[in-house]
Coordinates of C-alpha atoms in Angstrom, one line a residue:
Chain A
M1 CA -64.5 -176.1 107.0
K2 CA -67.5 -176.7 109.2
I3 CA -68.7 -174.0 111.6
C4 CA -70.2 -175.0 114.9
V5 CA -72.4 -173.2 117.3
L6 CA -71.0 -173.3 120.8
G7 CA -73.4 -171.1 122.5
A8 CA -76.6 -169.0 122.0
G9 CA -78.6 -166.5 123.8
I10 CA -81.6 -164.3 123.3
A11 CA -83.2 -161.3 124.9
D12 CA -86.8 -160.3 124.2
Q13 CA -89.7 -158.7 125.9
K14 CA -90.0 -161.6 128.3
S15 CA -86.4 -161.2 129.5
N16 CA -85.8 -159.8 132.9
L17 CA -83.0 -157.3 132.5
E18 CA -83.1 -156.0 136.1
S19 CA -80.0 -157.9 137.1
L20 CA -78.0 -156.2 134.3
Q21 CA -79.5 -152.8 135.0
S22 CA -78.5 -152.8 138.6
R23 CA -74.8 -153.1 137.7
P24 CA -72.9 -149.7 137.9
A25 CA -71.5 -150.1 134.4
F26 CA -75.0 -150.3 133.0
R27 CA -76.3 -147.2 134.6
K28 CA -76.0 -145.3 131.3
A29 CA -76.3 -148.2 129.0
T30 CA -78.7 -147.9 126.2
R31 CA -81.5 -150.4 125.5
N32 CA -79.5 -151.9 122.7
M33 CA -76.5 -152.3 125.0
Q34 CA -78.6 -154.0 127.7
L35 CA -80.4 -156.4 125.3
S36 CA -77.3 -157.4 123.5
C37 CA -75.3 -157.9 126.6
F38 CA -78.1 -160.1 128.1
A39 CA -78.1 -162.3 125.0
I40 CA -74.3 -162.4 124.9
E41 CA -73.9 -163.5 128.5
Q42 CA -75.8 -166.6 127.7
A43 CA -73.9 -167.3 124.5
I44 CA -70.4 -166.7 125.7
Q45 CA -70.2 -169.2 128.4
A46 CA -68.2 -171.7 126.3
L47 CA -65.6 -169.1 125.3
P48 CA -62.3 -169.9 126.9
A49 CA -61.3 -166.9 129.1
D50 CA -57.9 -166.5 127.5
Q51 CA -59.3 -166.3 123.9
R52 CA -61.0 -162.9 124.1
D53 CA -58.3 -161.4 121.8
Q54 CA -58.8 -164.3 119.3
T55 CA -62.5 -163.7 119.1
A56 CA -64.2 -161.5 116.5
L57 CA -67.1 -159.5 117.8
I58 CA -69.7 -158.8 115.2
L59 CA -72.8 -156.7 116.0
G60 CA -75.7 -156.2 113.6
S61 CA -78.4 -153.7 114.0
G62 CA -80.8 -152.3 111.5
L63 CA -81.6 -149.1 113.3
G64 CA -78.5 -148.7 115.4
E65 CA -78.9 -146.4 118.4
L66 CA -81.8 -144.6 116.9
D67 CA -83.4 -143.8 120.2
I68 CA -80.3 -142.1 121.5
T69 CA -79.8 -140.3 118.2
Q70 CA -83.3 -139.0 118.5
Q71 CA -82.7 -137.9 122.1
F72 CA -79.5 -136.1 121.1
L73 CA -81.1 -134.3 118.1
S74 CA -84.3 -133.5 120.0
T75 CA -82.4 -131.9 122.9
L76 CA -80.3 -130.0 120.4
A77 CA -83.4 -128.7 118.7
T78 CA -85.4 -127.8 121.7
S79 CA -82.7 -126.5 124.1
K80 CA -79.9 -125.8 121.7
M81 CA -77.8 -128.0 123.9
A82 CA -75.6 -130.9 122.5
R83 CA -75.2 -133.5 125.2
P84 CA -71.9 -135.3 124.8
I85 CA -72.9 -138.4 126.7
L86 CA -75.8 -138.8 124.3
F87 CA -73.7 -138.2 121.3
Q88 CA -71.1 -140.8 122.1
S89 CA -73.8 -143.4 122.6
S90 CA -75.7 -142.4 119.4
L91 CA -73.4 -143.7 116.7
H92 CA -74.1 -147.2 115.3
N93 CA -70.9 -148.6 116.7
A94 CA -71.5 -147.2 120.2
T95 CA -73.1 -150.5 121.2
I96 CA -70.1 -152.6 120.2
G97 CA -67.7 -150.2 121.9
F98 CA -69.7 -150.7 125.1
L99 CA -69.8 -154.4 124.7
S100 CA -66.1 -154.7 124.0
I101 CA -65.3 -152.9 127.2
Q102 CA -67.7 -155.0 129.3
L103 CA -66.5 -158.3 127.8
G104 CA -62.8 -157.4 127.4
M105 CA -62.9 -158.3 123.7
T106 CA -59.8 -157.0 121.9
G107 CA -60.0 -159.0 118.7
P108 CA -61.5 -157.5 115.5
S109 CA -64.9 -156.0 116.0
F110 CA -67.4 -154.9 113.3
T111 CA -70.7 -153.1 113.3
V112 CA -72.9 -154.1 110.4
S113 CA -76.1 -152.3 109.4
N114 CA -77.7 -153.3 106.1
G115 CA -81.4 -153.2 106.6
P116 CA -83.2 -156.6 106.4
Q117 CA -79.9 -158.3 105.3
T118 CA -78.2 -157.4 108.6
G119 CA -78.5 -160.7 110.4
E120 CA -77.4 -162.8 107.4
N121 CA -74.5 -160.4 106.7
C122 CA -73.3 -160.8 110.3
L123 CA -73.4 -164.6 110.2
E124 CA -71.7 -164.7 106.7
L125 CA -69.0 -162.3 108.0
A126 CA -68.4 -164.4 111.0
C127 CA -68.1 -167.6 108.9
S128 CA -65.7 -165.8 106.5
L129 CA -63.5 -164.6 109.3
L130 CA -63.4 -168.1 110.9
Q131 CA -62.7 -169.9 107.6
N132 CA -60.0 -167.4 106.7
G133 CA -58.3 -167.8 110.0
D134 CA -58.8 -164.2 111.0
C135 CA -60.1 -165.4 114.4
L136 CA -60.6 -168.6 116.4
Y137 CA -64.1 -167.7 117.6
S138 CA -66.8 -165.4 116.4
L139 CA -69.4 -163.9 118.7
V140 CA -72.3 -162.6 116.7
V141 CA -75.0 -160.5 118.2
G142 CA -78.0 -158.9 116.5
V143 CA -80.1 -156.3 118.3
D144 CA -82.7 -153.7 117.6
S145 CA -84.9 -151.8 120.0
K146 CA -88.0 -149.6 120.1
V147 CA -87.9 -145.9 120.2
P148 CA -90.5 -145.0 122.9
S149 CA -91.3 -141.6 121.6
F150 CA -91.9 -142.7 118.0
D151 CA -95.4 -143.5 117.1
V152 CA -94.4 -146.6 115.1
D153 CA -94.4 -150.3 115.9
L154 CA -90.8 -151.3 115.9
G155 CA -89.7 -154.8 117.0
E156 CA -87.3 -155.3 119.8
G157 CA -84.9 -158.1 120.8
A158 CA -81.4 -159.5 120.6
G159 CA -79.9 -162.8 119.7
A160 CA -76.3 -163.9 120.1
V161 CA -74.4 -167.0 118.9
L162 CA -70.8 -168.1 119.6
L163 CA -69.2 -169.8 116.6
T164 CA -66.0 -171.6 116.0
T165 CA -64.5 -174.2 113.7
E166 CA -63.0 -177.6 114.6
K167 CA -59.8 -175.7 115.5
G168 CA -61.5 -173.9 118.4
L169 CA -63.4 -176.9 119.7
L170 CA -62.1 -178.1 123.1
P171 CA -62.9 -181.5 124.6
S172 CA -65.1 -179.8 127.2
H173 CA -67.3 -178.1 124.6
R174 CA -70.7 -179.4 123.8
P175 CA -71.7 -177.8 120.5
L176 CA -75.3 -176.8 120.1
G177 CA -75.3 -177.6 116.4
W178 CA -73.6 -176.9 113.1
M179 CA -74.1 -174.1 110.7
G180 CA -76.1 -175.1 107.6
D181 CA -78.1 -173.0 105.3
L182 CA -79.5 -169.9 106.9
Q183 CA -83.3 -170.0 107.1
R184 CA -85.0 -166.7 107.4
V185 CA -88.0 -166.3 109.6
S186 CA -89.9 -163.0 109.3
L187 CA -89.6 -161.1 112.5
P188 CA -90.2 -157.4 112.9
F189 CA -86.6 -156.2 113.2
D190 CA -83.6 -156.3 111.0
S191 CA -81.3 -158.4 113.0
A192 CA -83.9 -161.2 112.9
A193 CA -81.7 -163.9 111.4
I194 CA -79.4 -164.0 114.5
Y195 CA -82.4 -163.8 116.9
C196 CA -84.2 -166.7 115.3
M197 CA -81.0 -168.7 114.8
A198 CA -80.1 -168.2 118.5
E199 CA -83.7 -169.1 119.5
G200 CA -83.6 -172.1 117.2
F201 CA -80.4 -173.4 118.8
L202 CA -81.7 -172.8 122.3
Q203 CA -84.8 -174.8 121.5
V204 CA -82.7 -177.6 120.1
E205 CA -80.7 -177.6 123.3
R206 CA -83.8 -177.7 125.4
Q207 CA -85.3 -180.7 123.6
P208 CA -84.5 -184.0 125.4
G209 CA -82.2 -186.5 123.8
Chain B
M1 CA -53.5 -165.0 102.0
G2 CA -52.1 -163.3 99.0
F3 CA -52.3 -159.8 97.7
S4 CA -55.4 -158.2 96.3
S5 CA -55.3 -155.7 93.4
I6 CA -56.7 -152.3 93.4
T7 CA -57.6 -151.8 89.7
G8 CA -59.7 -148.6 89.9
M9 CA -60.5 -145.8 92.2
G10 CA -62.7 -142.7 92.3
T11 CA -63.3 -139.9 94.7
V12 CA -65.5 -136.9 95.2
T13 CA -64.2 -134.4 97.7
P14 CA -64.3 -130.7 98.5
A15 CA -61.2 -130.6 96.2
G16 CA -63.4 -131.6 93.3
I17 CA -64.6 -134.5 91.2
G18 CA -62.0 -137.2 90.7
V19 CA -58.9 -138.5 92.3
D20 CA -56.6 -136.2 90.4
S21 CA -58.2 -133.1 91.9
F22 CA -57.9 -134.6 95.4
W23 CA -54.3 -135.7 94.8
N24 CA -53.2 -132.3 93.4
Q25 CA -54.8 -130.5 96.3
A26 CA -52.8 -132.7 98.7
L27 CA -49.6 -132.4 96.6
Q28 CA -49.8 -128.7 96.7
G29 CA -50.4 -128.7 100.4
R30 CA -53.5 -126.5 100.0
S31 CA -56.1 -127.1 102.7
Y32 CA -59.7 -126.9 101.8
I33 CA -60.7 -126.6 105.5
Q34 CA -62.7 -123.4 106.1
S35 CA -63.9 -122.5 109.6
G36 CA -62.9 -125.9 110.7
L37 CA -64.9 -127.9 108.2
G38 CA -64.3 -129.4 104.8
Q39 CA -67.5 -129.2 102.8
I40 CA -68.3 -130.2 99.2
S41 CA -69.6 -127.1 97.5
E42 CA -73.0 -126.6 95.8
T43 CA -71.1 -126.1 92.5
I44 CA -69.7 -129.6 92.8
T45 CA -72.9 -131.3 93.7
S46 CA -74.8 -129.3 91.0
T47 CA -72.2 -130.5 88.4
L48 CA -72.7 -134.1 89.6
A49 CA -76.5 -133.7 89.4
E50 CA -76.3 -132.4 85.8
K51 CA -74.2 -135.4 84.9
T52 CA -76.7 -137.9 86.3
S53 CA -79.9 -138.9 84.6
Q54 CA -81.3 -140.4 87.9
K55 CA -82.5 -138.3 90.7
L56 CA -80.1 -139.0 93.6
N57 CA -79.8 -137.3 96.9
R58 CA -76.6 -135.7 98.0
P59 CA -74.9 -138.6 99.7
L60 CA -75.9 -141.0 96.9
L61 CA -74.7 -138.5 94.2
I62 CA -71.3 -138.2 95.8
A63 CA -70.9 -142.0 96.2
Y64 CA -72.3 -142.8 92.8
H65 CA -69.9 -140.6 90.9
S66 CA -66.8 -141.8 92.8
I67 CA -67.9 -145.3 91.9
L68 CA -68.3 -144.5 88.2
E69 CA -64.7 -143.1 88.2
A70 CA -63.4 -146.3 89.8
M71 CA -65.3 -148.5 87.5
E72 CA -64.1 -146.7 84.4
Q73 CA -60.5 -146.9 85.5
A74 CA -60.9 -150.6 86.2
G75 CA -62.6 -151.3 82.9
W76 CA -65.8 -152.6 84.6
S77 CA -68.5 -151.8 82.2
R78 CA -71.2 -153.5 84.3
F79 CA -71.7 -155.6 87.4
N80 CA -72.0 -159.3 87.6
T81 CA -74.0 -161.3 90.2
D82 CA -70.8 -162.7 91.6
D83 CA -69.5 -159.2 92.4
G84 CA -69.4 -157.7 95.9
L85 CA -70.1 -154.3 97.4
I86 CA -68.9 -153.2 100.8
I87 CA -69.6 -149.7 102.1
G88 CA -68.1 -148.0 105.1
T89 CA -70.0 -145.1 106.6
T90 CA -70.9 -143.6 109.9
V91 CA -74.0 -141.5 109.3
G92 CA -75.2 -142.6 105.8
Q93 CA -78.0 -140.3 104.8
V94 CA -78.6 -138.6 108.1
P95 CA -78.9 -135.1 106.7
L96 CA -82.0 -136.2 104.9
W97 CA -83.9 -136.8 108.1
E98 CA -82.2 -135.1 111.0
K99 CA -83.7 -131.7 110.2
E100 CA -87.1 -133.2 110.0
L101 CA -86.6 -134.9 113.3
M102 CA -85.6 -131.7 114.9
R103 CA -88.7 -130.0 113.4
W104 CA -90.8 -132.8 114.9
A105 CA -89.1 -132.3 118.3
K106 CA -90.0 -128.7 118.2
K107 CA -93.6 -129.7 117.2
E108 CA -93.4 -127.8 113.9
I109 CA -94.5 -131.0 112.1
D110 CA -96.3 -134.1 113.4
F111 CA -94.9 -137.6 113.6
A112 CA -96.5 -138.7 110.4
Q113 CA -94.8 -135.9 108.4
F114 CA -91.5 -136.7 110.0
A115 CA -91.9 -140.5 109.5
E116 CA -91.8 -140.0 105.7
F117 CA -88.1 -139.3 106.1
L118 CA -87.4 -142.0 108.6
P119 CA -86.5 -144.7 106.0
Y120 CA -83.3 -142.6 105.3
Q121 CA -82.1 -143.4 108.8
S122 CA -81.3 -147.0 107.8
L123 CA -77.9 -147.6 106.4
G124 CA -79.4 -150.4 104.4
H125 CA -81.5 -147.8 102.6
L126 CA -78.3 -146.1 101.4
T127 CA -77.0 -149.4 100.1
Q128 CA -80.3 -150.4 98.5
S129 CA -80.6 -147.1 96.8
L130 CA -77.0 -147.2 95.6
C131 CA -77.5 -150.8 94.3
Q132 CA -80.6 -149.7 92.4
A133 CA -78.8 -146.7 90.8
L134 CA -75.9 -148.9 89.8
G135 CA -77.8 -151.9 88.7
F136 CA -75.9 -154.0 91.3
Q137 CA -77.4 -157.3 92.3
G138 CA -74.4 -159.0 94.0
R139 CA -73.6 -159.5 97.7
S140 CA -73.4 -156.3 99.8
L141 CA -72.3 -155.3 103.2
V142 CA -72.3 -152.1 105.2
V143 CA -69.7 -151.6 107.9
S144 CA -70.4 -148.8 110.4
S145 CA -67.3 -148.9 112.6
A146 CA -66.9 -145.1 112.8
C147 CA -63.5 -143.8 111.7
S148 CA -62.2 -147.3 110.8
A149 CA -65.3 -148.2 108.8
S150 CA -63.8 -147.9 105.3
T151 CA -60.4 -149.3 106.3
Q152 CA -62.2 -152.4 107.6
A153 CA -64.3 -152.4 104.4
L154 CA -61.1 -152.5 102.3
A155 CA -59.7 -155.3 104.4
L156 CA -62.9 -157.3 104.1
A157 CA -63.0 -156.8 100.3
S158 CA -59.6 -158.4 100.3
V159 CA -60.9 -161.3 102.3
W160 CA -63.9 -161.7 100.0
V161 CA -61.9 -161.7 96.9
Q162 CA -59.1 -163.9 98.2
T163 CA -61.5 -166.5 99.6
G164 CA -63.5 -166.5 96.4
L165 CA -66.7 -165.3 98.1
V166 CA -66.9 -162.8 95.3
K167 CA -65.0 -162.5 92.1
R168 CA -64.5 -158.7 92.3
C169 CA -65.4 -156.2 95.0
L170 CA -66.4 -152.6 94.8
V171 CA -65.5 -151.1 98.2
G172 CA -65.3 -147.7 99.7
G173 CA -66.6 -145.1 102.0
I174 CA -69.1 -142.3 102.0
E175 CA -69.6 -139.6 104.6
V176 CA -71.4 -136.3 104.6
L177 CA -71.4 -133.5 107.2
C178 CA -74.5 -133.2 109.4
D179 CA -75.6 -131.6 112.6
L180 CA -75.4 -134.9 114.5
T181 CA -71.6 -135.3 114.0
V182 CA -70.6 -131.6 113.9
E183 CA -72.5 -130.7 117.1
G184 CA -71.7 -134.1 118.6
F185 CA -67.9 -133.7 118.2
R186 CA -68.2 -130.1 119.3
S187 CA -69.9 -131.2 122.5
L188 CA -67.0 -133.5 123.2
Q189 CA -64.7 -130.5 122.6
L190 CA -62.9 -132.3 119.9
L191 CA -63.3 -129.8 117.1
S192 CA -60.8 -127.1 116.0
D193 CA -62.0 -124.0 114.3
N194 CA -58.6 -123.7 112.6
V195 CA -56.8 -126.2 110.3
A196 CA -55.8 -129.2 112.4
T197 CA -52.2 -129.7 113.3
P198 CA -51.7 -133.4 113.9
F199 CA -48.9 -134.5 116.3
S200 CA -48.1 -130.9 117.2
K201 CA -47.7 -129.7 120.8
D202 CA -50.5 -127.1 120.4
R203 CA -53.0 -129.2 118.5
K204 CA -56.5 -128.1 119.2
G205 CA -58.7 -130.8 117.6
I206 CA -60.1 -132.2 114.5
N207 CA -61.7 -130.8 111.3
L208 CA -64.7 -132.7 110.2
S209 CA -65.2 -133.1 106.4
E210 CA -67.0 -135.1 103.8
G211 CA -66.4 -137.1 100.7
A212 CA -66.5 -140.5 99.0
A213 CA -63.8 -142.8 97.8
F214 CA -64.4 -146.1 96.1
F215 CA -62.1 -148.8 94.8
C216 CA -62.4 -151.8 92.5
V217 CA -60.6 -154.7 94.1
E218 CA -59.8 -158.0 92.3
K219 CA -57.5 -161.0 92.7
S220 CA -53.8 -160.4 92.6
D221 CA -53.3 -161.6 89.1
S222 CA -55.0 -158.5 87.7
R223 CA -53.1 -155.4 86.6
P224 CA -53.2 -153.2 89.6
L225 CA -52.8 -149.5 90.5
A226 CA -51.5 -150.9 93.7
Y227 CA -51.7 -154.0 95.9
L228 CA -53.6 -154.4 99.1
S229 CA -51.0 -156.6 100.7
G230 CA -51.9 -156.7 104.4
Y231 CA -54.5 -155.8 106.9
G232 CA -54.8 -155.8 110.7
W233 CA -57.6 -155.1 113.1
S234 CA -58.2 -154.9 116.9
T235 CA -60.4 -153.4 119.5
D236 CA -59.2 -151.3 122.4
A237 CA -61.9 -152.3 124.9
F238 CA -60.9 -149.2 126.8
H239 CA -63.3 -146.2 126.3
M240 CA -66.2 -145.3 124.2
A241 CA -64.7 -142.1 122.9
S242 CA -61.0 -142.2 123.5
P243 CA -58.3 -144.6 122.3
H244 CA -56.2 -146.6 124.7
P245 CA -53.6 -144.0 125.9
E246 CA -50.7 -146.5 125.3
G247 CA -51.8 -147.2 121.8
V248 CA -52.2 -150.9 122.6
G249 CA -55.0 -151.6 120.2
T250 CA -53.6 -149.7 117.3
L251 CA -50.2 -151.3 117.8
K252 CA -51.9 -154.7 117.5
A253 CA -53.7 -153.7 114.3
I254 CA -50.4 -152.4 112.7
Q255 CA -48.6 -155.6 113.7
G256 CA -51.4 -157.6 112.2
A257 CA -51.1 -155.7 108.9
L258 CA -47.4 -156.2 108.7
S259 CA -47.7 -159.9 109.6
R260 CA -50.2 -160.5 106.9
A261 CA -48.1 -158.6 104.4
Q262 CA -45.1 -160.7 105.6
L263 CA -43.1 -157.5 106.1
S264 CA -40.8 -156.3 108.8
P265 CA -41.2 -152.8 110.1
Q266 CA -38.1 -151.7 108.3
E267 CA -39.7 -152.5 104.9
I268 CA -42.4 -149.8 105.4
S269 CA -41.6 -146.7 103.3
W270 CA -44.2 -144.3 104.7
I271 CA -46.7 -144.3 107.5
H272 CA -49.8 -142.5 106.5
A273 CA -51.1 -141.9 110.0
H274 CA -54.7 -141.4 111.2
G275 CA -53.4 -138.2 112.8
T276 CA -56.6 -136.4 113.4
G277 CA -55.2 -133.5 115.5
S278 CA -57.0 -134.6 118.7
K279 CA -54.9 -134.8 121.8
A280 CA -55.8 -138.4 122.6
N281 CA -55.6 -139.9 119.1
D282 CA -52.2 -138.5 118.1
L283 CA -50.7 -139.4 121.4
A284 CA -51.9 -143.0 121.3
E285 CA -50.9 -143.4 117.7
G286 CA -47.5 -141.8 118.2
I287 CA -46.8 -144.1 121.1
A288 CA -47.8 -147.2 119.1
I289 CA -45.6 -146.2 116.1
S290 CA -42.7 -145.5 118.5
K291 CA -43.2 -148.9 120.2
L292 CA -43.0 -150.8 116.9
F293 CA -40.5 -148.7 115.0
G294 CA -38.4 -147.2 117.7
N295 CA -36.6 -144.1 116.6
Q296 CA -36.0 -145.7 113.2
S297 CA -39.6 -145.1 112.0
P298 CA -40.2 -144.4 108.3
P299 CA -41.5 -140.9 107.6
V300 CA -44.8 -140.4 109.4
S301 CA -47.4 -137.8 108.3
S302 CA -51.1 -137.2 108.4
T303 CA -52.8 -135.4 105.4
K304 CA -55.8 -134.4 107.5
P305 CA -54.7 -130.7 107.6
I306 CA -55.5 -130.8 103.8
H307 CA -58.8 -132.6 103.7
G308 CA -60.0 -133.0 107.3
H309 CA -61.5 -136.1 108.9
A310 CA -64.3 -137.7 106.9
L311 CA -65.0 -140.2 109.7
G312 CA -66.3 -143.5 108.1
A313 CA -64.9 -142.5 104.7
S314 CA -61.5 -141.3 105.9
G315 CA -59.7 -144.6 105.5
A316 CA -60.9 -144.9 101.9
L317 CA -60.1 -141.3 101.0
E318 CA -56.6 -141.5 102.4
V319 CA -56.0 -144.9 100.8
S320 CA -56.6 -143.1 97.4
L321 CA -53.8 -140.7 98.3
C322 CA -51.6 -143.6 99.3
V323 CA -52.2 -145.3 95.9
K324 CA -51.4 -142.0 94.1
A325 CA -48.3 -141.7 96.2
L326 CA -47.1 -145.2 95.2
Q327 CA -47.8 -144.3 91.5
N328 CA -46.0 -141.0 91.8
R329 CA -43.3 -142.2 94.2
M330 CA -44.1 -139.2 96.4
I331 CA -44.5 -139.1 100.2
L332 CA -46.9 -136.3 101.2
G333 CA -45.3 -134.5 104.1
N334 CA -46.8 -132.6 106.9
A335 CA -44.6 -132.3 109.9
P336 CA -45.8 -130.5 113.0
L337 CA -44.2 -127.1 113.7
H338 CA -43.8 -127.7 117.4
L339 CA -43.3 -131.3 118.4
D340 CA -45.4 -132.6 121.3
P341 CA -42.8 -133.8 123.9
E342 CA -45.3 -136.4 125.2
I343 CA -45.2 -138.2 121.9
P344 CA -42.0 -140.4 121.7
E345 CA -39.5 -139.5 119.0
I346 CA -40.7 -140.6 115.6
S347 CA -39.6 -139.4 112.2
Y348 CA -42.0 -137.0 110.6
A349 CA -42.1 -136.4 106.8
L350 CA -41.0 -132.7 106.8
G351 CA -42.4 -132.0 103.4
N352 CA -43.3 -133.8 100.2
Q353 CA -40.5 -136.2 99.4
K354 CA -39.6 -138.1 96.3
S355 CA -39.2 -141.7 97.4
E356 CA -38.9 -145.2 95.9
L357 CA -42.1 -146.1 97.8
Q358 CA -42.6 -149.8 98.0
H359 CA -45.0 -150.3 101.0
I360 CA -47.2 -147.8 102.8
L361 CA -48.8 -148.4 106.1
K362 CA -52.2 -146.7 106.4
N363 CA -53.6 -146.6 109.9
T364 CA -57.0 -145.7 111.4
L365 CA -58.3 -145.5 114.9
G366 CA -62.1 -145.4 115.4
F367 CA -64.5 -144.1 118.0
G368 CA -65.5 -147.0 120.2
G369 CA -62.0 -148.4 120.0
N370 CA -62.0 -150.0 116.5
N371 CA -58.6 -150.0 115.0
A372 CA -57.7 -151.1 111.5
A373 CA -54.5 -150.9 109.5
L374 CA -53.6 -151.7 105.9
V375 CA -50.4 -152.2 103.9
L376 CA -50.5 -150.9 100.4
S377 CA -47.8 -152.0 98.1
S378 CA -46.4 -150.7 94.8
A379 CA -47.6 -152.3 91.6
N380 CA -43.9 -152.3 90.5
L381 CA -42.9 -155.0 93.0

């Protein structure tokens, strides 16, 4: 069964997140939440509004909410205070919890974190679920972000793709392309495969003819 | 989608090394929760270390030995390249770096000294280390969906095996106690210092614990301990830390599991609930069960008063009890002393009961709104 890409989006250091950050719901959103949402909002435009419960949401992140975890533990260490709002945003799946609420996604959701294999794992999982009939659409997002207080060069960005099979294709859809073999490009964060895939598809779309 | 077979399982818990110690603890109704937590003792980890020629850290040691037990039972002498490995965990190896991070935050060490421990933060590091220790070279995946992580992992193992993505799958969960989760849940006022009392009117909260449980999963023509016959999953999309109060998401996951198992609600022999002892979880779950089963529910119980809540590993640990229950034809009962009037009437398992168990529903609700449910079926069907 062939898998097609209906939409793609990316967020990187050139992206202007101000429009997101000004929304009340994003007042306490982490960097991961902002980046991933920015990418998803580009990718999700082809998703029929009534199919949010038939869509698998898969998020991949190599480091998870490391910055928030660091903030929680640092505050605990220095002031002996455990801040609940930091804790609930510190777990790996906090990002997907936030995204599911913002997007109204009630289908299956998965947080994947497997080091450099994260991006590929997410895309393979999405394809498995689609081919097995566990969902009609799969929205895959990969995200990693810097930790400002860490003296280490971590990459940052997000990429999202919306996938479906021929069963989910509507006459109004204009697929960006079809899934073939995954090509890895070395980028400085673990969710790279999705980022470069999203970027690749966006570039294909932008090319004339 | 057909059934998948569970052909081997292994656990390491505060009850001891091996599934039988865990099962016997639960069968006797003896809680290992102390001061609100369930911790694997130094004696157990020292014993594990003595049995291991490789130098493994604590989380790896616990996972590794539960895997060895599972493999031995399944008759897997080694791994093949077409095998799969799926791990469910919330914190992975956090204890190996969180103390160093806190020392760095207090300026007791510099960043370079802390950074030596930073690789342990990655859940991929846990997988890679485990693969190295096991000599595993097949396909791997780590799912970190909080309390539903290992339930999802088991469902995915079934998908992988049934679709032929892998020939066999080693799957399970590993979770260890750490300051992050203990202090985090305490800050949310979700912890109880006493043994949890799920579904009861005066329930005070959850007991965090730790442990590992792993399973060997194969196609359904293998000789099983039990069958993995259905799975369901959903997302609440409601709140980051509380389930939907009407149990909408968990109801959907349960319905999905029954549908895939091609079972009606009446065919479920026992509901092994998530039943953490938190106000919100037990209410949402109780409402969902009531909506689906009405007042004709099969016996419902949670075994978390015995073993606590091992977060990402909880689904896997509790599935091991479900498999033993099917083999021994025994429901593990744990009825609340004082029923919560807010939870609609459902039938609780008042105590351990001999039963011709055929199908067990195992349910989990996760932080962030992840819900996952499994149907486990007797090998004697």
